[in-house]
mmCIF file of C-alpha atoms (C1' of nucleotides) in Angstrom:
data_model
loop_
_atom_site.group_PDB
_atom_site.id
_atom_site.type_symbol
_atom_site.label_atom_id
_atom_site.label_comp_id
_atom_site.label_asym_id
_atom_site.label_seq_id
_atom_site.Cartn_x
_atom_site.Cartn_y
_atom_site.Cartn_z
ATOM 1 C CA MET A 1 3.751 -81.839 48.909
ATOM 2 C CA ILE A 2 3.110 -84.237 46.077
ATOM 3 C CA TYR A 3 3.366 -82.839 42.475
ATOM 4 C CA VAL A 4 1.521 -85.244 40.196
ATOM 5 C CA ILE A 5 2.689 -84.973 36.614
ATOM 6 C CA THR A 6 0.200 -86.877 34.536
ATOM 7 C CA GLY A 7 -1.950 -86.479 31.412
ATOM 8 C CA PRO A 8 -2.165 -88.371 28.150
ATOM 9 C CA THR A 9 0.722 -90.374 26.649
ATOM 10 C CA CYS A 10 3.267 -88.623 24.342
ATOM 11 C CA THR A 11 3.123 -85.150 25.904
ATOM 12 C CA GLY A 12 6.674 -85.123 27.284
ATOM 13 C CA LYS A 13 5.893 -85.765 30.984
ATOM 14 C CA ASP A 14 9.261 -87.354 31.807
ATOM 15 C CA ALA A 15 11.380 -84.388 30.877
ATOM 16 C CA PHE A 16 9.007 -82.087 32.769
ATOM 17 C CA ALA A 17 9.182 -84.252 35.908
ATOM 18 C CA ILE A 18 13.001 -84.394 35.829
ATOM 19 C CA GLU A 19 13.299 -80.672 35.453
ATOM 20 C CA LEU A 20 10.802 -80.059 38.234
ATOM 21 C CA ALA A 21 12.550 -82.524 40.539
ATOM 22 C CA LYS A 22 15.920 -80.903 39.918
ATOM 23 C CA ARG A 23 14.527 -77.434 40.658
ATOM 24 C CA LEU A 24 12.787 -78.580 43.783
ATOM 25 C CA GLY A 25 15.336 -81.107 44.964
ATOM 26 C CA GLY A 26 12.630 -83.736 44.764
ATOM 27 C CA GLU A 27 12.441 -87.440 43.863
ATOM 28 C CA ILE A 28 10.226 -89.109 41.338
ATOM 29 C CA ILE A 29 7.773 -91.915 42.034
ATOM 30 C CA ASN A 30 6.802 -93.678 38.857
ATOM 31 C CA ALA A 31 3.037 -93.940 38.221
ATOM 32 C CA ASP A 32 3.195 -95.756 34.875
ATOM 33 C CA ALA A 33 1.794 -99.226 34.965
ATOM 34 C CA PHE A 34 4.267 -100.582 32.490
ATOM 35 C CA HIS A 35 7.411 -98.667 33.415
ATOM 36 C CA VAL A 36 7.485 -100.819 36.514
ATOM 37 C CA TYR A 37 8.444 -103.858 34.400
ATOM 38 C CA LYS A 38 11.977 -104.714 33.546
ATOM 39 C CA GLY A 39 12.636 -105.287 29.879
ATOM 40 C CA LEU A 40 9.852 -103.255 28.395
ATOM 41 C CA ILE A 41 11.948 -100.430 26.914
ATOM 42 C CA ILE A 42 11.314 -99.225 23.417
ATOM 43 C CA GLY A 43 7.605 -99.863 23.343
ATOM 44 C CA THR A 44 6.901 -98.104 26.628
ATOM 45 C CA ASN A 45 9.245 -95.257 25.708
ATOM 46 C CA LYS A 46 11.026 -95.825 29.000
ATOM 47 C CA PRO A 47 13.334 -93.012 29.936
ATOM 48 C CA LYS A 48 17.006 -93.922 30.121
ATOM 49 C CA GLU A 49 19.079 -93.791 33.231
ATOM 50 C CA GLU A 50 21.426 -91.192 31.647
ATOM 51 C CA ASP A 51 18.473 -88.799 31.192
ATOM 52 C CA PHE A 52 17.687 -88.872 34.898
ATOM 53 C CA GLN A 53 20.353 -86.229 35.637
ATOM 54 C CA GLY A 54 20.822 -87.634 39.077
ATOM 55 C CA VAL A 55 17.140 -87.472 40.015
ATOM 56 C CA LYS A 56 16.142 -90.513 42.020
ATOM 57 C CA HIS A 57 13.357 -92.690 40.469
ATOM 58 C CA HIS A 58 11.241 -94.988 42.589
ATOM 59 C CA LEU A 59 9.035 -97.962 41.518
ATOM 60 C CA PHE A 60 10.746 -97.922 38.175
ATOM 61 C CA ASP A 61 12.041 -100.899 36.191
ATOM 62 C CA PHE A 62 11.934 -103.255 39.215
ATOM 63 C CA ILE A 63 9.296 -105.971 38.488
ATOM 64 C CA GLU A 64 10.228 -109.129 36.640
ATOM 65 C CA LEU A 65 8.491 -109.350 33.274
ATOM 66 C CA ASP A 66 6.690 -112.620 34.100
ATOM 67 C CA ASP A 67 5.345 -111.254 37.376
ATOM 68 C CA ASN A 68 1.782 -109.903 37.627
ATOM 69 C CA TYR A 69 1.773 -106.412 39.154
ATOM 70 C CA SER A 70 -1.481 -104.813 40.253
ATOM 71 C CA ILE A 71 -2.912 -101.615 41.638
ATOM 72 C CA ALA A 72 -3.161 -103.127 45.081
ATOM 73 C CA ARG A 73 0.586 -103.853 45.096
ATOM 74 C CA TYR A 74 1.303 -100.403 43.621
ATOM 75 C CA GLN A 75 -0.758 -98.748 46.368
ATOM 76 C CA LYS A 76 1.269 -100.522 49.069
ATOM 77 C CA ASP A 77 4.691 -99.854 47.369
ATOM 78 C CA ALA A 78 3.902 -96.253 46.590
ATOM 79 C CA ARG A 79 2.570 -95.333 50.051
ATOM 80 C CA LEU A 80 5.693 -96.716 51.689
ATOM 81 C CA ILE A 81 7.828 -94.426 49.619
ATOM 82 C CA ILE A 82 5.494 -91.488 50.036
ATOM 83 C CA GLU A 83 5.561 -91.782 53.792
ATOM 84 C CA ASP A 84 9.297 -92.041 53.755
ATOM 85 C CA LEU A 85 9.869 -89.043 51.545
ATOM 86 C CA LEU A 86 7.325 -86.970 53.505
ATOM 87 C CA ASP A 87 9.116 -87.816 56.732
ATOM 88 C CA ARG A 88 12.386 -86.605 55.202
ATOM 89 C CA ASN A 89 10.699 -83.497 53.788
ATOM 90 C CA ILE A 90 11.629 -84.323 50.219
ATOM 91 C CA PRO A 91 9.280 -82.981 47.531
ATOM 92 C CA ILE A 92 7.587 -85.819 45.722
ATOM 93 C CA ILE A 93 6.979 -85.879 41.996
ATOM 94 C CA MET A 94 4.561 -88.629 40.996
ATOM 95 C CA LEU A 95 5.016 -89.205 37.328
ATOM 96 C CA GLY A 96 2.917 -91.268 34.960
ATOM 97 C CA GLY A 97 -0.188 -91.669 32.905
ATOM 98 C CA SER A 98 -1.834 -94.577 34.744
ATOM 99 C CA GLY A 99 -4.731 -92.724 36.311
ATOM 100 C CA LEU A 100 -5.993 -95.565 38.464
ATOM 101 C CA TYR A 101 -2.533 -96.185 39.933
ATOM 102 C CA ILE A 102 -2.371 -92.563 40.952
ATOM 103 C CA LYS A 103 -5.926 -92.725 42.284
ATOM 104 C CA ALA A 104 -5.192 -95.843 44.349
ATOM 105 C CA ALA A 105 -2.011 -94.443 45.795
ATOM 106 C CA LEU A 106 -3.270 -90.974 46.724
ATOM 107 C CA PHE A 107 -6.939 -91.468 47.510
ATOM 108 C CA ASP A 108 -8.760 -93.726 50.027
ATOM 109 C CA TYR A 109 -8.934 -96.756 47.913
ATOM 110 C CA ARG A 110 -9.281 -99.960 49.951
ATOM 111 C CA PHE A 111 -7.952 -103.354 49.113
ATOM 112 C CA LYS A 112 -8.199 -106.360 51.375
ATOM 113 C CA GLU A 113 -6.040 -109.455 51.395
ATOM 114 C CA GLU A 114 -7.778 -112.086 49.387
ATOM 115 C CA ASP A 115 -7.217 -115.796 48.582
ATOM 116 C CA LYS A 116 -6.732 -117.133 45.128
ATOM 117 C CA ILE A 117 -9.893 -118.826 43.940
ATOM 118 C CA ASP A 118 -10.790 -120.904 40.952
ATOM 119 C CA MET A 119 -13.042 -119.042 38.539
ATOM 120 C CA ALA A 120 -13.224 -121.861 36.023
ATOM 121 C CA ILE A 121 -16.968 -122.405 36.205
ATOM 122 C CA TYR A 122 -17.525 -118.683 35.655
ATOM 123 C CA ASP A 123 -15.042 -118.603 32.806
ATOM 124 C CA ALA A 124 -17.252 -121.005 30.944
ATOM 125 C CA MET A 125 -20.381 -118.895 31.213
ATOM 126 C CA ASP A 126 -21.552 -116.578 28.472
ATOM 127 C CA ASN A 127 -21.900 -112.873 29.266
ATOM 128 C CA LYS A 128 -25.545 -112.993 30.059
ATOM 129 C CA THR A 129 -25.423 -115.959 32.405
ATOM 130 C CA LEU A 130 -22.321 -114.525 34.127
ATOM 131 C CA HIS A 131 -24.182 -111.229 34.722
ATOM 132 C CA GLU A 132 -27.151 -113.179 36.115
ATOM 133 C CA SER A 133 -24.816 -114.913 38.518
ATOM 134 C CA LEU A 134 -23.477 -111.555 39.737
ATOM 135 C CA LYS A 135 -27.025 -110.303 40.114
ATOM 136 C CA ALA A 136 -27.834 -113.171 42.411
ATOM 137 C CA ILE A 137 -25.072 -112.355 44.867
ATOM 138 C CA ASP A 138 -24.705 -108.568 44.440
ATOM 139 C CA HIS A 139 -27.669 -106.901 42.767
ATOM 140 C CA ALA A 140 -26.296 -103.387 43.137
ATOM 141 C CA ALA A 141 -22.992 -104.214 41.551
ATOM 142 C CA ALA A 142 -24.711 -105.927 38.692
ATOM 143 C CA ASN A 143 -26.775 -102.860 38.074
ATOM 144 C CA ASN A 144 -23.627 -100.831 37.745
ATOM 145 C CA ILE A 145 -21.739 -103.107 35.401
ATOM 146 C CA HIS A 146 -22.783 -103.613 31.892
ATOM 147 C CA PRO A 147 -23.235 -107.375 31.012
ATOM 148 C CA ASN A 148 -20.738 -107.077 28.172
ATOM 149 C CA ASN A 149 -18.056 -105.865 30.522
ATOM 150 C CA ARG A 150 -17.059 -109.389 31.331
ATOM 151 C CA ARG A 151 -13.921 -108.520 33.140
ATOM 152 C CA ARG A 152 -15.670 -106.299 35.660
ATOM 153 C CA VAL A 153 -18.545 -108.732 36.188
ATOM 154 C CA MET A 154 -16.015 -111.463 36.823
ATOM 155 C CA ARG A 155 -14.089 -109.319 39.282
ATOM 156 C CA ALA A 156 -17.219 -108.433 41.192
ATOM 157 C CA ILE A 157 -17.948 -112.103 41.610
ATOM 158 C CA GLN A 158 -14.374 -112.764 42.631
ATOM 159 C CA ILE A 159 -14.522 -110.107 45.310
ATOM 160 C CA PHE A 160 -17.504 -111.829 46.822
ATOM 161 C CA LEU A 161 -15.886 -115.268 46.743
ATOM 162 C CA ALA A 162 -12.382 -114.165 47.838
ATOM 163 C CA GLN A 163 -13.270 -111.554 50.446
ATOM 164 C CA GLY A 164 -16.724 -112.573 51.545
ATOM 165 C CA ILE A 165 -18.100 -109.085 50.940
ATOM 166 C CA ARG A 166 -20.076 -107.586 48.096
ATOM 167 C CA LYS A 167 -18.313 -105.175 45.734
ATOM 168 C CA SER A 168 -21.124 -102.751 46.169
ATOM 169 C CA ASP A 169 -20.419 -102.766 49.941
ATOM 170 C CA ILE A 170 -16.878 -101.473 49.531
ATOM 171 C CA PRO A 171 -17.049 -97.840 50.489
ATOM 172 C CA ILE A 172 -16.543 -95.773 47.344
ATOM 173 C CA LEU A 173 -15.726 -92.237 48.392
ATOM 174 C CA ARG A 174 -16.565 -90.002 45.443
ATOM 175 C CA ASN A 175 -15.265 -86.456 45.313
ATOM 176 C CA GLU A 176 -13.203 -87.194 48.345
ATOM 177 C CA ARG A 177 -10.056 -85.259 48.809
ATOM 178 C CA PRO A 178 -6.643 -87.026 48.426
ATOM 179 C CA LEU A 179 -5.018 -88.398 51.603
ATOM 180 C CA TYR A 180 -1.924 -86.219 51.019
ATOM 181 C CA GLU A 181 -1.352 -82.633 50.042
ATOM 182 C CA CYS A 182 -1.108 -82.809 46.281
ATOM 183 C CA MET A 183 -1.588 -80.972 43.073
ATOM 184 C CA PHE A 184 -2.277 -82.409 39.578
ATOM 185 C CA PHE A 185 -0.549 -81.181 36.469
ATOM 186 C CA GLY A 186 -0.750 -82.106 32.811
ATOM 187 C CA ILE A 187 0.974 -80.708 29.779
ATOM 188 C CA GLU A 188 -1.374 -78.820 27.549
ATOM 189 C CA PHE A 189 -1.642 -79.995 23.987
ATOM 190 C CA ASP A 190 -3.969 -79.529 21.028
ATOM 191 C CA ARG A 191 -5.491 -82.934 20.338
ATOM 192 C CA GLY A 192 -4.591 -82.891 16.651
ATOM 193 C CA ASP A 193 -0.999 -82.113 17.485
ATOM 194 C CA LEU A 194 -0.985 -84.885 19.992
ATOM 195 C CA TYR A 195 -2.211 -87.401 17.463
ATOM 196 C CA LEU A 196 0.566 -86.292 15.072
ATOM 197 C CA ARG A 197 3.151 -86.797 17.796
ATOM 198 C CA ILE A 198 1.849 -90.291 18.369
ATOM 199 C CA VAL A 199 2.410 -91.231 14.702
ATOM 200 C CA SER A 200 5.976 -90.007 14.794
ATOM 201 C CA ARG A 201 6.702 -91.632 18.143
ATOM 202 C CA VAL A 202 5.461 -95.033 17.115
ATOM 203 C CA THR A 203 7.290 -94.800 13.750
ATOM 204 C CA ARG A 204 10.423 -94.020 15.720
ATOM 205 C CA MET A 205 9.914 -96.963 17.967
ATOM 206 C CA MET A 206 9.703 -99.255 14.998
ATOM 207 C CA ASN A 207 12.943 -97.805 13.630
ATOM 208 C CA GLU A 208 14.599 -98.278 16.942
ATOM 209 C CA GLY A 209 13.946 -101.987 16.817
ATOM 210 C CA LEU A 210 10.642 -102.547 18.635
ATOM 211 C CA ILE A 211 10.076 -105.769 16.750
ATOM 212 C CA ARG A 212 13.472 -107.158 17.783
ATOM 213 C CA GLU A 213 12.790 -106.255 21.458
ATOM 214 C CA VAL A 214 9.385 -107.953 21.521
ATOM 215 C CA LYS A 215 10.806 -110.975 19.667
ATOM 216 C CA GLN A 216 13.534 -111.453 22.264
ATOM 217 C CA LEU A 217 11.166 -111.070 25.175
ATOM 218 C CA SER A 218 8.538 -113.400 23.772
ATOM 219 C CA GLU A 219 11.177 -116.033 23.084
ATOM 220 C CA LYS A 220 12.367 -115.769 26.624
ATOM 221 C CA TYR A 221 8.994 -115.448 28.494
ATOM 222 C CA GLY A 222 6.337 -116.796 26.106
ATOM 223 C CA ASP A 223 3.562 -114.738 24.606
ATOM 224 C CA ASN A 224 1.086 -114.791 27.487
ATOM 225 C CA GLN A 225 2.500 -112.374 30.015
ATOM 226 C CA GLN A 226 0.369 -109.686 31.662
ATOM 227 C CA ALA A 227 3.123 -107.211 30.743
ATOM 228 C CA PHE A 228 2.383 -107.880 27.053
ATOM 229 C CA ASN A 229 -0.957 -106.131 27.424
ATOM 230 C CA ALA A 230 1.030 -102.991 26.811
ATOM 231 C CA ILE A 231 0.316 -101.170 23.606
ATOM 232 C CA GLY A 232 3.180 -101.773 21.257
ATOM 233 C CA TYR A 233 3.724 -105.306 22.567
ATOM 234 C CA LYS A 234 0.439 -107.113 21.965
ATOM 235 C CA GLU A 235 0.316 -105.760 18.329
ATOM 236 C CA ILE A 236 3.896 -106.874 17.644
ATOM 237 C CA ILE A 237 3.202 -110.323 19.095
ATOM 238 C CA GLU A 238 0.255 -110.640 16.724
ATOM 239 C CA HIS A 239 2.548 -109.753 13.849
ATOM 240 C CA LEU A 240 5.215 -112.290 14.990
ATOM 241 C CA GLN A 241 2.430 -114.909 15.115
ATOM 242 C CA GLY A 242 1.707 -114.164 11.486
ATOM 243 C CA ILE A 243 -1.755 -112.680 12.185
ATOM 244 C CA THR A 244 -0.930 -109.261 10.932
ATOM 245 C CA SER A 245 1.562 -107.690 8.564
ATOM 246 C CA LYS A 246 4.264 -105.304 9.757
ATOM 247 C CA GLU A 247 2.276 -102.374 8.323
ATOM 248 C CA GLU A 248 -0.917 -103.492 10.093
ATOM 249 C CA ALA A 249 0.955 -103.843 13.387
ATOM 250 C CA LEU A 250 2.277 -100.382 12.969
ATOM 251 C CA SER A 251 -1.097 -98.802 12.254
ATOM 252 C CA ASN A 252 -2.719 -100.838 15.082
ATOM 253 C CA ILE A 253 -0.210 -99.479 17.542
ATOM 254 C CA ILE A 254 -0.891 -95.962 16.321
ATOM 255 C CA SER A 255 -4.666 -96.225 16.589
ATOM 256 C CA ASN A 256 -4.550 -98.074 19.948
ATOM 257 C CA THR A 257 -2.283 -95.341 21.321
ATOM 258 C CA ARG A 258 -4.587 -92.681 20.072
ATOM 259 C CA HIS A 259 -7.638 -94.371 21.703
ATOM 260 C CA TYR A 260 -5.680 -94.732 24.901
ATOM 261 C CA ALA A 261 -4.745 -91.060 24.931
ATOM 262 C CA LYS A 262 -8.421 -90.175 24.562
ATOM 263 C CA ARG A 263 -9.417 -92.443 27.413
ATOM 264 C CA GLN A 264 -6.771 -90.885 29.591
ATOM 265 C CA ILE A 265 -8.030 -87.416 28.792
ATOM 266 C CA THR A 266 -11.537 -88.489 29.818
ATOM 267 C CA PHE A 267 -10.243 -90.005 33.044
ATOM 268 C CA PHE A 268 -8.184 -87.021 34.163
ATOM 269 C CA ARG A 269 -10.888 -84.602 33.252
ATOM 270 C CA HIS A 270 -13.272 -86.185 35.641
ATOM 271 C CA GLN A 271 -11.087 -87.737 38.375
ATOM 272 C CA PHE A 272 -8.517 -85.072 39.209
ATOM 273 C CA ASP A 273 -8.465 -81.366 39.719
ATOM 274 C CA MET A 274 -6.099 -80.879 36.810
ATOM 275 C CA HIS A 275 -3.960 -77.891 35.981
ATOM 276 C CA TRP A 276 -3.000 -77.850 32.346
ATOM 277 C CA VAL A 277 0.354 -76.188 31.892
ATOM 278 C CA LYS A 278 2.866 -75.389 29.148
ATOM 279 C CA THR A 279 6.092 -75.078 31.166
ATOM 280 C CA VAL A 280 7.679 -76.114 34.385
ATOM 281 C CA ASP A 281 7.573 -72.497 35.423
ATOM 282 C CA ASP A 282 3.778 -72.646 35.217
ATOM 283 C CA ILE A 283 3.817 -75.589 37.670
ATOM 284 C CA ILE A 284 5.986 -73.779 40.162
ATOM 285 C CA ARG A 285 3.958 -70.579 39.891
ATOM 286 C CA ILE A 286 0.625 -72.442 40.282
ATOM 287 C CA ALA A 287 1.927 -74.481 43.218
ATOM 288 C CA HIS A 288 3.262 -71.380 44.938
ATOM 289 C CA HIS A 289 -0.012 -69.543 44.385
ATOM 290 C CA GLY A 290 -1.902 -72.537 45.670
ATOM 291 C CA LYS A 291 0.092 -72.542 48.900
ATOM 292 C CA THR A 292 -0.168 -68.834 49.621
ATOM 293 C CA SER A 293 -3.813 -68.358 48.830
ATOM 294 C "C1'" G B 1 -14.565 -88.635 -30.107
ATOM 295 C "C1'" G B 2 -17.814 -93.452 -28.881
ATOM 296 C "C1'" C B 3 -19.314 -97.088 -25.225
ATOM 297 C "C1'" C B 4 -19.496 -98.926 -20.116
ATOM 298 C "C1'" C B 5 -19.251 -98.269 -14.782
ATOM 299 C "C1'" G B 6 -19.113 -95.005 -10.669
ATOM 300 C "C1'" G B 7 -19.848 -89.801 -7.620
ATOM 301 C "C1'" U B 8 -24.318 -91.264 -0.827
ATOM 302 C "C1'" A B 9 -21.230 -89.468 6.557
ATOM 303 C "C1'" G B 10 -14.090 -87.500 7.486
ATOM 304 C "C1'" C B 11 -12.778 -92.682 4.751
ATOM 305 C "C1'" U B 12 -14.480 -97.502 2.397
ATOM 306 C "C1'" C B 13 -19.161 -98.750 0.803
ATOM 307 C "C1'" A B 14 -24.590 -100.544 1.454
ATOM 308 C "C1'" G B 15 -29.522 -98.988 0.287
ATOM 309 C "C1'" U B 16 -34.298 -97.103 -1.030
ATOM 310 C "C1'" U B 17 -39.373 -102.068 -6.726
ATOM 311 C "C1'" G B 18 -40.190 -93.320 -5.794
ATOM 312 C "C1'" G B 19 -42.542 -91.649 0.598
ATOM 313 C "C1'" U B 20 -35.663 -87.177 2.094
ATOM 314 C "C1'" A B 21 -30.900 -93.018 4.219
ATOM 315 C "C1'" G B 22 -27.261 -96.984 7.328
ATOM 316 C "C1'" A B 23 -22.976 -100.389 8.212
ATOM 317 C "C1'" G B 24 -17.687 -100.838 9.276
ATOM 318 C "C1'" C B 25 -13.626 -97.724 10.304
ATOM 319 C "C1'" A B 26 -12.465 -92.866 12.000
ATOM 320 C "C1'" A B 27 -14.041 -88.973 15.283
ATOM 321 C "C1'" C B 28 -16.485 -87.327 19.614
ATOM 322 C "C1'" G B 29 -18.738 -88.164 24.652
ATOM 323 C "C1'" G B 30 -18.836 -91.356 28.991
ATOM 324 C "C1'" A B 31 -17.886 -95.253 32.877
ATOM 325 C "C1'" C B 32 -13.747 -96.734 35.850
ATOM 326 C "C1'" U B 33 -11.428 -99.870 43.479
ATOM 327 C "C1'" G B 34 -6.798 -106.209 42.690
ATOM 328 C "C1'" A B 35 -4.953 -107.035 34.165
ATOM 329 C "C1'" A B 36 -6.021 -99.954 33.780
ATOM 330 C "C1'" A B 37 -1.299 -99.016 27.908
ATOM 331 C "C1'" A B 38 -6.866 -103.209 30.517
ATOM 332 C "C1'" U B 39 -12.219 -103.621 30.019
ATOM 333 C "C1'" C B 40 -16.876 -101.687 28.595
ATOM 334 C "C1'" C B 41 -20.935 -98.229 27.165
ATOM 335 C "C1'" G B 42 -23.079 -94.202 24.241
ATOM 336 C "C1'" U B 43 -23.489 -90.576 19.929
ATOM 337 C "C1'" G B 44 -24.889 -90.246 12.768
ATOM 338 C "C1'" U B 45 -28.804 -83.637 9.310
ATOM 339 C "C1'" G B 46 -25.378 -86.080 5.308
ATOM 340 C "C1'" U B 47 -27.015 -79.691 -0.035
ATOM 341 C "C1'" C B 48 -27.347 -88.836 -1.472
ATOM 342 C "C1'" G B 49 -22.085 -84.467 -7.702
ATOM 343 C "C1'" C B 50 -24.806 -79.999 -10.342
ATOM 344 C "C1'" C B 51 -29.132 -78.096 -13.270
ATOM 345 C "C1'" G B 52 -33.691 -79.158 -15.286
ATOM 346 C "C1'" G B 53 -38.020 -82.646 -16.372
ATOM 347 C "C1'" U B 54 -41.889 -86.329 -14.969
ATOM 348 C "C1'" U B 55 -44.648 -86.987 -10.278
ATOM 349 C "C1'" C B 56 -48.938 -85.335 -4.873
ATOM 350 C "C1'" A B 57 -43.752 -86.685 -3.660
ATOM 351 C "C1'" A B 58 -37.088 -87.692 -6.741
ATOM 352 C "C1'" U B 59 -31.194 -89.528 -3.529
ATOM 353 C "C1'" C B 60 -33.876 -93.400 -6.682
ATOM 354 C "C1'" C B 61 -37.045 -92.683 -13.090
ATOM 355 C "C1'" C B 62 -35.798 -89.349 -17.666
ATOM 356 C "C1'" G B 63 -32.575 -85.492 -20.107
ATOM 357 C "C1'" G B 64 -28.391 -82.385 -19.920
ATOM 358 C "C1'" C B 65 -23.889 -81.004 -17.575
ATOM 359 C "C1'" U B 66 -19.702 -82.041 -14.506
ATOM 360 C "C1'" U B 67 -16.164 -85.278 -12.455
ATOM 361 C "C1'" G B 68 -13.277 -90.078 -11.587
ATOM 362 C "C1'" G B 69 -12.032 -94.922 -13.649
ATOM 363 C "C1'" G B 70 -12.132 -98.635 -17.544
ATOM 364 C "C1'" C B 71 -12.685 -100.299 -22.643
ATOM 365 C "C1'" C B 72 -12.768 -99.036 -28.002
ATOM 366 C "C1'" A B 73 -11.151 -95.705 -31.784
#
RNA sequence: GGCCCGGUAGCUCAGUUGGUAGAGCAACGGACUGAAAAUCCGUGUGUCGCCGGUUCAAUCCCGGCUUGGGCCA
């Protein structure tokens, strides 16, 4: 059985997952796209080893900061661990707010090996021309992707060039059940309360030395790492480059976190059969009920 | 006490030479298959401060009141 502990940022998922793991004798698989990276600590609110209380964490703090992790790699890594833990009958707690990572690991998402290709000519195109180019090779995909969504348009073209298939031909299995037996839990919060928690968390991060952490990392790795897409890092880098003041950086982090939480809520609402709970007892009760009914 | 400027969306403000109004931010809703803490899309009825007057018609013009700011006493 896989217990997925997810939901928006700043709701206290980590502590819930550790308590649940202890009570079930389970192990945790990280499903947070930025907790995989080494070195991102304060800004990602990464739980500390001493808080684990002996609970084993997988896929956590193991990728070099200048490496580029992806959902395809995560799927592969996560499934290996899932299979192993299932074989050994160990309850699995999948913990994290990265909805697409969870989706890719637990559902029938398909990724093929692909070659690196040079997208330079497409990079140079404006949004409209780029979208026209996609339309020429994959009409259906173009219809589904808004021309302004440059990243997705580009990716659809890349799929065609690197895999020789159209993006729209990849089987998308909607409303399909997960590949494993699993249940999805999130911690229930009033949205206003959540927004207040975000303000105090970000303020705390600043007091704990977020600027110092980002400064050290950017000096060591440069400013252009994929890992620095994380909220809390990109805004501080802007500040260190002199683009924004410290106060602006702080308020940018707060509003970006808020927007992110909102997007997560939308994603979970539609993608997973969520159970919103207030305590770990709720999880155990619901899971038990689900098994016996 | 006198003079001047303001009161329009949750916030900051546009605007209507009189025909009941719109930007940014915020908020809310949504999409999501190799960067996902990413990327993108959609949604604006608000006593236009209050009360009167003029007018076919007032958020706009006129008078009074109220309220905030500034200047002068």
